[in-house]
Coordinates of C-alpha atoms and ligand atoms in Angstrom, one line a residue:
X11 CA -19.4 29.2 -0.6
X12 CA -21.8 26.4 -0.3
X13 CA -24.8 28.3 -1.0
X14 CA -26.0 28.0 2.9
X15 CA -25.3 24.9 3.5
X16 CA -22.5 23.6 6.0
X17 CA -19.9 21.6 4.4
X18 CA -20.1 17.7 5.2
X19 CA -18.6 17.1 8.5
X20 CA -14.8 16.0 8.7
X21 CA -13.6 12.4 8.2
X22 CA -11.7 11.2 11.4
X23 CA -8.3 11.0 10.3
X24 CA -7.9 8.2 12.9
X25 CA -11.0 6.3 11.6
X26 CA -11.7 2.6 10.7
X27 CA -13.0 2.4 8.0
X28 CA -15.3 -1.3 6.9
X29 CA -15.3 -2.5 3.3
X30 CA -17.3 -5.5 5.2
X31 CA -19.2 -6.1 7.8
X32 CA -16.8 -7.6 10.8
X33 CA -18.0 -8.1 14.3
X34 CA -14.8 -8.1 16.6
X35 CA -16.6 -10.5 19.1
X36 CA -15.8 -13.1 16.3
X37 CA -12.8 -12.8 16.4
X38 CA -10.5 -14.2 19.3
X39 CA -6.9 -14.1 17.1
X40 CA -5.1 -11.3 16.6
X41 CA -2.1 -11.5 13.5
X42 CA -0.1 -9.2 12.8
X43 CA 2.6 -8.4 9.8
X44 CA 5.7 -6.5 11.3
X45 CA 7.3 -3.7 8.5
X46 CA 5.0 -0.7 8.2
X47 CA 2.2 -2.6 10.2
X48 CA 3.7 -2.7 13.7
X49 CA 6.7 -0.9 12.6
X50 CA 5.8 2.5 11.7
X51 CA 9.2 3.9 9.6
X52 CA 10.2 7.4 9.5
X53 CA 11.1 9.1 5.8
X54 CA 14.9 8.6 6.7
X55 CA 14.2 5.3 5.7
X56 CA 13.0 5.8 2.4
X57 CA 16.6 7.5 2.6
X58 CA 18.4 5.3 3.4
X59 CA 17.1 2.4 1.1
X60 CA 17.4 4.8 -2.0
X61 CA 21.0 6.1 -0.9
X62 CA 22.1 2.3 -0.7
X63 CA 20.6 1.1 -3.7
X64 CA 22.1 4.0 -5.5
X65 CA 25.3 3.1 -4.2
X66 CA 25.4 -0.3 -5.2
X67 CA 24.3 0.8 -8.5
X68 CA 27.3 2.7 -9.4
X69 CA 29.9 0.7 -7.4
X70 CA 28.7 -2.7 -7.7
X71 CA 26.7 -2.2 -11.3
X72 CA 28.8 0.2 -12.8
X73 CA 26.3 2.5 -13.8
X74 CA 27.7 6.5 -14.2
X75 CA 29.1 7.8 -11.4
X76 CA 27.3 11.1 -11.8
X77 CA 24.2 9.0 -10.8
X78 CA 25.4 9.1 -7.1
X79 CA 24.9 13.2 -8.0
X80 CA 20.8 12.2 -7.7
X81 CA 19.0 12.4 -4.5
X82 CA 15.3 10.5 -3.4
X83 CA 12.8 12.9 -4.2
X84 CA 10.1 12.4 -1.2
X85 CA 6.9 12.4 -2.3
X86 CA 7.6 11.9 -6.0
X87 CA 6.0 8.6 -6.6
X88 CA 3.0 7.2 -4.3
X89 CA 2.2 3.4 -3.7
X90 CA -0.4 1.7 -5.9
X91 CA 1.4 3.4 -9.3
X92 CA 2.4 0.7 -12.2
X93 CA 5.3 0.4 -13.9
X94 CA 5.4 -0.8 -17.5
X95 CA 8.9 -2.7 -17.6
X96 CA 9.2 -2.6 -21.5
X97 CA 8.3 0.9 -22.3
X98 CA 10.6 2.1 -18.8
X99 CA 7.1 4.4 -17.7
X100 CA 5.4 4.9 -14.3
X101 CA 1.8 5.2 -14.6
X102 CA -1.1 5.5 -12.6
X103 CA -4.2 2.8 -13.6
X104 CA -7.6 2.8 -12.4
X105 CA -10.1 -0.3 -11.1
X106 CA -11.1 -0.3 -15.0
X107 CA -7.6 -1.2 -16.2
X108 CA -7.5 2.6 -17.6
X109 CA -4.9 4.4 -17.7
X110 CA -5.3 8.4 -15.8
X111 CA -4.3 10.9 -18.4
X112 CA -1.5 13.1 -17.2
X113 CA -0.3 10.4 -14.7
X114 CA 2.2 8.9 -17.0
X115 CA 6.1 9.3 -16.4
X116 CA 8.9 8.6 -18.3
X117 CA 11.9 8.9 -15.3
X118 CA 10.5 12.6 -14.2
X119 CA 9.2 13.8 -17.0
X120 CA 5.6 13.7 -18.0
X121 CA 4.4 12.4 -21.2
X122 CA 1.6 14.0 -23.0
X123 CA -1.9 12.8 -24.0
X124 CA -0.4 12.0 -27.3
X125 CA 2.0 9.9 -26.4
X126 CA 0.7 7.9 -24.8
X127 CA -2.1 7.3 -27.2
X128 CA 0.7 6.4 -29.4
X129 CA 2.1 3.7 -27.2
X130 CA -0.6 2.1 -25.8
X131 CA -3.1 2.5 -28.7
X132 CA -5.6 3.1 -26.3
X133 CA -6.4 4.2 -22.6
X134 CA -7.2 0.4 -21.6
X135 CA -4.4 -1.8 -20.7
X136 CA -5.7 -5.6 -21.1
X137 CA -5.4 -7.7 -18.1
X138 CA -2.6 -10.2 -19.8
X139 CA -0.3 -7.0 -20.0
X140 CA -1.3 -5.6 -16.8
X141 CA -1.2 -8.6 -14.1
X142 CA 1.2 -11.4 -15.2
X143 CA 2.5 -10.1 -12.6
X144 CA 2.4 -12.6 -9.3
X145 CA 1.1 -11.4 -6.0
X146 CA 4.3 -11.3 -4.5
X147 CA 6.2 -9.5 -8.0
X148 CA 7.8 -12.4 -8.6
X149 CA 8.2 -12.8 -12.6
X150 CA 5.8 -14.9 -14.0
X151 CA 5.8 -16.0 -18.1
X152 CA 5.0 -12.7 -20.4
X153 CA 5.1 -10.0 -17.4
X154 CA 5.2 -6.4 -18.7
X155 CA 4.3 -4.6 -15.6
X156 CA 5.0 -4.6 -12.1
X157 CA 2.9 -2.8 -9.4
X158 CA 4.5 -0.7 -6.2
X159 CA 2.2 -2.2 -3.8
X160 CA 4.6 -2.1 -0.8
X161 CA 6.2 1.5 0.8
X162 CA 9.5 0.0 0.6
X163 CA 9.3 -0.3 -3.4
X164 CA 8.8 3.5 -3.3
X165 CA 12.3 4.8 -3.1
X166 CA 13.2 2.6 -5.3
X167 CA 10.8 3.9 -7.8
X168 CA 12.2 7.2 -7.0
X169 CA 15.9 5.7 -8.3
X170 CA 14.4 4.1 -11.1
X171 CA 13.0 7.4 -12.3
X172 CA 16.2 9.2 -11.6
X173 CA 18.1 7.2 -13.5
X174 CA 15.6 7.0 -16.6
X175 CA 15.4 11.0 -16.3
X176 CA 19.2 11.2 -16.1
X177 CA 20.0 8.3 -19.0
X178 CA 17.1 10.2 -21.4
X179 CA 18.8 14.1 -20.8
X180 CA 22.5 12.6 -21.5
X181 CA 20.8 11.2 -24.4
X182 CA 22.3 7.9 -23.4
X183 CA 21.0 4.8 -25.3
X184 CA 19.1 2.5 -22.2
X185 CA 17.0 -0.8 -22.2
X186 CA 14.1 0.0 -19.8
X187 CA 14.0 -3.7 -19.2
X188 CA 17.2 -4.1 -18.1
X189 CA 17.8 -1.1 -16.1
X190 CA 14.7 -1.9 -14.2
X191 CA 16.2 -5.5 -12.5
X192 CA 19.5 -3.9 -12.1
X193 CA 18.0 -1.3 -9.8
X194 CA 15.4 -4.0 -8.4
X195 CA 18.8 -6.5 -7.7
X196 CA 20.5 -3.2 -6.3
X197 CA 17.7 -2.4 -3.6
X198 CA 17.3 -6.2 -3.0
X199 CA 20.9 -6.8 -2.4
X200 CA 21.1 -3.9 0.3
X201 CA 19.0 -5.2 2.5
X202 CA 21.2 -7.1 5.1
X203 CA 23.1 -3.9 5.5
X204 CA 19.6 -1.5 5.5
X205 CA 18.4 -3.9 8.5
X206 CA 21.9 -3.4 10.4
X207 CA 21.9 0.4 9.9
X208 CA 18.1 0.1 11.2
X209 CA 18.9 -1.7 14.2
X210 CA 21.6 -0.3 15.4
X211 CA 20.1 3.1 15.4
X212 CA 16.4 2.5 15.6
X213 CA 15.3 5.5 16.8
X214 CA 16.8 7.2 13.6
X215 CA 14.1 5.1 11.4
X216 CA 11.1 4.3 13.6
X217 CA 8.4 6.2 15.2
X218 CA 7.6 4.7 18.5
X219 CA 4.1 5.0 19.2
X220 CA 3.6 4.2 23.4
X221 CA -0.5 3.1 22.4
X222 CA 1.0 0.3 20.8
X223 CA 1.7 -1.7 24.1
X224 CA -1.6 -0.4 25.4
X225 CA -3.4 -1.8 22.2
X226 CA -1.6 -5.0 22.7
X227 CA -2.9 -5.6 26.6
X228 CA -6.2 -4.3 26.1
X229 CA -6.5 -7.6 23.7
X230 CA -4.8 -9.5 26.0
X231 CA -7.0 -8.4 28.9
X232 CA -9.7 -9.1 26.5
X233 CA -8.7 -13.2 26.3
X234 CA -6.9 -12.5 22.6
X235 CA -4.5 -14.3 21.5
X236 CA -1.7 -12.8 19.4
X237 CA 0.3 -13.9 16.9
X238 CA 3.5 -12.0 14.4
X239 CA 4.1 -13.1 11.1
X240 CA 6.8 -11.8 9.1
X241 CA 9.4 -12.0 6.5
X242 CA 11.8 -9.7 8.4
X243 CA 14.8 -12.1 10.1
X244 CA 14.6 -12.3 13.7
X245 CA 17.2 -10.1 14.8
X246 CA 15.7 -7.0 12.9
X247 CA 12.4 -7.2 13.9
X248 CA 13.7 -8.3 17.8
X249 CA 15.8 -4.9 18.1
X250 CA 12.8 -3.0 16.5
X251 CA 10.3 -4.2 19.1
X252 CA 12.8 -4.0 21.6
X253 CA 13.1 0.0 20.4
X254 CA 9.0 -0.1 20.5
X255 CA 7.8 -1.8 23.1
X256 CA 10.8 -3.5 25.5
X257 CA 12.9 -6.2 25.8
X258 CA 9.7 -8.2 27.1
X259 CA 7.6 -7.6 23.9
X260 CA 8.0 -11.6 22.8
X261 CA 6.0 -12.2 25.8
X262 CA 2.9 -10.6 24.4
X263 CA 3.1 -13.1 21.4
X264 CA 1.5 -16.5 21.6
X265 CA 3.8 -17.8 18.3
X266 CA 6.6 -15.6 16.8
X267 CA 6.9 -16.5 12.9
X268 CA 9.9 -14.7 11.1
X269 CA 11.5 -15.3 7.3
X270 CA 7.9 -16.3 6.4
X271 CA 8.4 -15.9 2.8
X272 CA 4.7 -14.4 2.6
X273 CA 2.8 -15.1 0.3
X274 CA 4.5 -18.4 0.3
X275 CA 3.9 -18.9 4.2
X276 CA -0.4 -18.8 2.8
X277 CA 0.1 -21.0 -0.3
X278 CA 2.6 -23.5 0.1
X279 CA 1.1 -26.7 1.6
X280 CA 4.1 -28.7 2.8
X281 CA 6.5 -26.6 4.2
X282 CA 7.9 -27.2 7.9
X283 CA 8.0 -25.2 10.7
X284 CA 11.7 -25.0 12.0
X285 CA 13.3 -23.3 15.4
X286 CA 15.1 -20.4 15.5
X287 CA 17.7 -21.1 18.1
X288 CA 18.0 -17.8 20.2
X289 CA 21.0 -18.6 21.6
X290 CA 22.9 -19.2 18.4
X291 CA 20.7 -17.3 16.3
X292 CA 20.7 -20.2 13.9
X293 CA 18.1 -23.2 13.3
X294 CA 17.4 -26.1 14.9
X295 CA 16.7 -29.4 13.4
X296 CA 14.2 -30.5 15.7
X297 CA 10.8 -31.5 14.1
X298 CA 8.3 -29.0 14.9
X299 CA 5.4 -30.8 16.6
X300 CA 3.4 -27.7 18.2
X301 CA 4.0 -24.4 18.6
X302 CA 4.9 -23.0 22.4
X303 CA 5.1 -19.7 23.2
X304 CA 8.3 -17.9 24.2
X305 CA 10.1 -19.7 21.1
X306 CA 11.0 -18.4 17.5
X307 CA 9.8 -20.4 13.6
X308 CA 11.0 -19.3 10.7
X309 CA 9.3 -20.7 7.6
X310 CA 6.5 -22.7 7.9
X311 CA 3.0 -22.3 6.0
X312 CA -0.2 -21.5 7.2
X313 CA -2.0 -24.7 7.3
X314 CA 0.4 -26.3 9.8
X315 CA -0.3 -22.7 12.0
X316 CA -3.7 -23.5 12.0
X317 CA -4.2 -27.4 12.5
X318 CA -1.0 -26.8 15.2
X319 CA -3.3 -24.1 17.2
X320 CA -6.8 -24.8 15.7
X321 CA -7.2 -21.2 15.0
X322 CA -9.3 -21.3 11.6
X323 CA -11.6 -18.9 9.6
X324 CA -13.3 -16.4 11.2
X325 CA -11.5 -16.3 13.9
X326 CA -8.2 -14.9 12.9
X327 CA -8.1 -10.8 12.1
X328 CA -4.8 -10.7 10.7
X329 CA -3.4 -6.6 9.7
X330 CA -0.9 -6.3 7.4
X331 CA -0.1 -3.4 4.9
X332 CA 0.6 -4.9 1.4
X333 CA -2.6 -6.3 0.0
X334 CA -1.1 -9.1 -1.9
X335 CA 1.3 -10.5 0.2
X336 CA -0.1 -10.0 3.9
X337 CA -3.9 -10.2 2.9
X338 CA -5.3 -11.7 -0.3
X339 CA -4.5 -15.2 0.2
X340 CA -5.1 -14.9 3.8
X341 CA -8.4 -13.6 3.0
X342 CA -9.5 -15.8 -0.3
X343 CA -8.0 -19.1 0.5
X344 CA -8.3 -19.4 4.4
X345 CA -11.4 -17.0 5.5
X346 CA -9.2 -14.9 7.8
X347 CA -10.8 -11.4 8.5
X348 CA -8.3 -8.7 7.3
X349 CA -7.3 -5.5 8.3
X350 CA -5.1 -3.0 6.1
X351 CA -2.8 -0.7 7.4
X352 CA -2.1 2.0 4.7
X353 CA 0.3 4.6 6.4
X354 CA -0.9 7.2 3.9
X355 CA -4.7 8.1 4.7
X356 CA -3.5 10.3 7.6
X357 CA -2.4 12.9 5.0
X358 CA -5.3 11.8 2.3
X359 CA -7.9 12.3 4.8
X360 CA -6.6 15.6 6.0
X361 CA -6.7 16.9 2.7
X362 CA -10.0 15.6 1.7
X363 CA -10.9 17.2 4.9
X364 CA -10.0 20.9 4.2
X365 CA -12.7 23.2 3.1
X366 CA -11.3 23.6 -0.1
X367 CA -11.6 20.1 -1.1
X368 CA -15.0 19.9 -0.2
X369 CA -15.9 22.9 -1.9
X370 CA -14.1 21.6 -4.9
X371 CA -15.7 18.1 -4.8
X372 CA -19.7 19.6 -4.5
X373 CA -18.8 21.8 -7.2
X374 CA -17.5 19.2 -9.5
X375 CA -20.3 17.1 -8.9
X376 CA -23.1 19.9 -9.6
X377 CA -21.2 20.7 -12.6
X378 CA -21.2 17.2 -13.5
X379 CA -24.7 16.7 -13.3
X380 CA -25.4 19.8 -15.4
X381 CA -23.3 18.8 -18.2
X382 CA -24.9 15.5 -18.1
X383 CA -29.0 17.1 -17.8
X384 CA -27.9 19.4 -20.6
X385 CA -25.5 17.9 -23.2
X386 CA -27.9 17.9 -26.0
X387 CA -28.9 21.0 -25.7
X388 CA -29.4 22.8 -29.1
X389 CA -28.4 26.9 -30.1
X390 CA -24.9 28.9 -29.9
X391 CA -25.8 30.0 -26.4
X392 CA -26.3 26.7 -24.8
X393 CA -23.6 25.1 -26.5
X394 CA -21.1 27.4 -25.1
X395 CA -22.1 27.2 -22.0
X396 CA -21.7 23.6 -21.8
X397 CA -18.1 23.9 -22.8
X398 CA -17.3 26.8 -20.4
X399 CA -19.2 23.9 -17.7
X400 CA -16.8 21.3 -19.5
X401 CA -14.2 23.2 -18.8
X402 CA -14.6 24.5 -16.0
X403 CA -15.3 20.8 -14.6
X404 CA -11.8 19.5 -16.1
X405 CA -9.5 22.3 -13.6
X406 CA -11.7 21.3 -10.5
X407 CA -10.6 17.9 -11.7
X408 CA -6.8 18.5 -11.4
X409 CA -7.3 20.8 -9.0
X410 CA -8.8 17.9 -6.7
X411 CA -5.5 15.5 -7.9
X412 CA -3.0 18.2 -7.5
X413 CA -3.5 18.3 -3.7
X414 CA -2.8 14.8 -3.0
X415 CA 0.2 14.7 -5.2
X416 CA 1.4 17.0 -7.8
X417 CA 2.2 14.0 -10.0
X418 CA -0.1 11.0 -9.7
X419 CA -2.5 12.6 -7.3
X420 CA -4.7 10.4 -4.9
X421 CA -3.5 6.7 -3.9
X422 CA -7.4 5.7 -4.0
X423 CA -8.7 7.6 -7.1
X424 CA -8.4 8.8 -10.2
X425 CA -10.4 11.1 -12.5
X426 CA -13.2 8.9 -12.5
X427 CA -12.9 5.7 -11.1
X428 CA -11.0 4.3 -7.5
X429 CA -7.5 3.4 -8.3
X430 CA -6.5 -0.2 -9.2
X431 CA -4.8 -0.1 -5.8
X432 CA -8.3 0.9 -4.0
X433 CA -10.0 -2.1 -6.1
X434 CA -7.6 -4.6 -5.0
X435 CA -7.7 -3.3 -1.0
X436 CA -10.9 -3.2 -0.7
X437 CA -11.5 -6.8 -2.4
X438 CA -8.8 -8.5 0.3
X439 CA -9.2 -5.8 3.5
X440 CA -12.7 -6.1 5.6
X441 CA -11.3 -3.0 7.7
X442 CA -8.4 -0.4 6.5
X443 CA -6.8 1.8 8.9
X444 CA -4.1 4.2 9.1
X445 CA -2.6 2.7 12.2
X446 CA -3.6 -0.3 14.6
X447 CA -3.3 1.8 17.4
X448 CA -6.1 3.4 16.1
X449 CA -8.7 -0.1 16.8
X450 CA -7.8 1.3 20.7
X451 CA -11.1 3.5 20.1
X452 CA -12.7 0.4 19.9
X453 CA -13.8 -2.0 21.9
X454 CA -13.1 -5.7 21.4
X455 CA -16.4 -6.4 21.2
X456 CA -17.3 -3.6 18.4
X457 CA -18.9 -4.6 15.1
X458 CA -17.7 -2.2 12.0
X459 CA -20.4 -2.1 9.4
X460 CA -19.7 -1.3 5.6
X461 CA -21.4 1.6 4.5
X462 CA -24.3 1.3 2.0
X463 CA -23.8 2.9 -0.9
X464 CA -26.3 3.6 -3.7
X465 CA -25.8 0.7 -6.7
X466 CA -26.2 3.0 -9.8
X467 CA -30.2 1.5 -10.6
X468 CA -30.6 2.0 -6.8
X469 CA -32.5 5.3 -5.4
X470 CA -30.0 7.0 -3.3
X471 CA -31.5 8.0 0.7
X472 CA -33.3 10.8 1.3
X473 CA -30.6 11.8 3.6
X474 CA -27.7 12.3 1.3
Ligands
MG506 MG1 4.8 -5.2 5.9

């Protein structure tokens, strides 16, 4: 199959993987972000949040009733898609601002080639249309699309689509704009009730993962420090660490920051600190003059966490797993070192990892580079050659999509190019990961290095 050779070894599944250089003797802060970073969820989840927001879209929104009739569809959408508010379609864009043919939905139905040639006028989308959205989704001016860069917007895709699929076979007339904030209010509004169900039965959503309190004293051992910043309100994210680690995990925390209102928490400048009384679980009005361990803030920004503790820069590794709201300002406007925690490359990796895949993926590339040698070949013979190669190259091409995910295939490529998604992760994340608990086969004193890849006018090593 591969002529001889042996196919290039496996990926770890449980790698780290450097986008840049970091040294972990550097660092002496330790951050963390708590949903999907510490807080591993289960698909009930996903469940759960689309069940809810479906509910509230029929009772609350009066939406048809034969809606509730439409279950989440796992694995439907993946994280890193767009959604273009105005023409009501999920699509898939890559780091060029192109869009991926055959990665364009409208509710569950594909659109063709065509079609979307005829909408968009092109394959580009220009970068007014395609980022006026903020980092955090908020609405800003002219927005037309908004990107799923977080898990929890991806059952909520999944009702979005259900809804489009159902409104478009009932032939029932829709604004895409304004069915898209009624199911974004409806998901929104369900959260207080999501985080009871959660906590009252956290072993029903979570997946408790016993390295995690060994990850946490081996930095402790080390002379870390550690700190939690999140949005999630105390109570939620106290019952899940309860559920993952005891009823003594706030004393592995040097400050406790909930309700951060990330990405606000890394840009506002002026916003103060208060207590979360534990007692009451309400707030104190007590000026916040340092932070102490063993206590609860909510709010707060970033600036105060720093001059408070005089942990700056370099210093700080901070993990998180949405890339706009946990690491690019943390990254671009206060030099913390960044680590991603994207829950999906356990199953990309495995796939990529299969023989089939790699087999695929050599081929495609030989094939390439014949079509390329040989495109101007002259004579009958030659020329049809070149288009059996051509295509030939296109199947291996959805072939190497279709394994990831039958519609929108890979979160970190596209035909061509990495994903929009990979672009903007690897820009704010020195280190990506599918787990922290993973870092546990490292050392804290182990430096990561980026790989060097060839630069297209750069010879490539004589090695690869
Ligand atoms: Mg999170």
């Amino acid at each position: 199959m591969f002529s001889g050779k042996k196919p290039p070894p496996d990926v770890e599944v449980d790698g780290v993987f450097a986008t840049n250089e970091l040294d972990l003797k550097n660092v002496s802060v330790y951050g963390f972000d708590y949903d999907y970073t510490l807080a591993c969820y289960k698909e009930s989840v996903d469940h759960l949040i689309y069940n809810l927001g479906r509910e509230t879209l029929v009772r609350k929104l009066k939406y048809p009733s034969e809606i509730l009739k439409l279950n989440y569809q796992p694995g439907f959408a993946v994280r890193g898609l767009h959604f273009d508010i105005g023409k009501g379609l999920l699509l898939k864009v890559d780091s060029f601002h192109q869009i991926q043919l055959g990665c364009v939905y409208r509710g569950l139905t594909p659109l063709s080639d065509e079609e979307v040639l005829n909408l968009y006028g092109q394959h580009y989308i220009p970068a007014d249309y395609l980022e006026s959205y903020a980092h955090n989704g908020s609405q800003q001016g002219s927005s037309k699309m908004a990107q799923l860069a977080d898990l929890f917007s991806v059952p909520e895709m999944s009702l979005l689509c259900n809804a489009t699929e159902y409104f478009v076979n009932n032939h029932i007339d829709y604004h895409p704009d304004i069915l898209f904030r009624d199911v974004k209010s409806a998901v929104q509004s369900i959260h207080p009730v999501m985080h009871q169900i959660v906590q009252n039965k956290p072993e029903d959503y979570l997946e408790k993962d016993p390295q995690l309190e060994v990850f946490f004293n081996r930095l402790i051992n080390a002379g870390k420090k550690l700190f939690l910043v999140t949005n999630s309100p105390f109570t939620f994210v106290n019952k899940g660490m309860q559920y993952l680690i005891g009823k003594h995990w706030r004393d592995i925390f040097d400050v406790v920051i909930v309700q951060a209102r990330k990405p606000k928490f890394f840009t506002d400048k002026n916003r103060p600190f208060r207590i979360y009384d534990l007692n009451h679980q309400n707030h104190v009005w007590d000026k916040v003059r340092k932070l102490e361990k063993g206590q609860v803030y909510t709010e707060g920004t970033v600036r105060q966490l720093q001059d408070m503790t005089g942990w700056k820069g370099g210093s700080v590794l901070y993990f998180g797993d949405h890339p706009y709201t946990d690491l690019a300002d943390a990254s671009l406007m206060h030099g913390w070192r960044t680590g991603a925690i994207i829950k999906e490359l356990t199953s990309e990796i495995q796939t990529l990892n299969t023989s089939q895949f790699k087999w695929h993926v050599n081929w495609l590339q030989v094939l390439q580079q014949l079509i390329e040698q040989y495109q101007e070949s002259e004579g009958e013979h030659s020329r049809k050659l070149i288009r059996e190669w051509i295509a030939e190259r296109d199947q291996l091409r959805k072939d190497t999509k279709h394994v990831f995910n039958e519609q929108f295939g890979s979160l970190f490529r596209t035909y061509h190019n990495p994903t929009y998604f990979s672009r903007r992760l690897f820009r704010f994340a020195d280190v990506y990961t599918s787990n922290v608990t993973n870092f546990l086969r490292f050392s804290p004193k182990h430096t990561f290095y980026a790989r060097r890849g060839a630069l297209p006018h750069e010879y490539r090593s004589w090695f690869v």
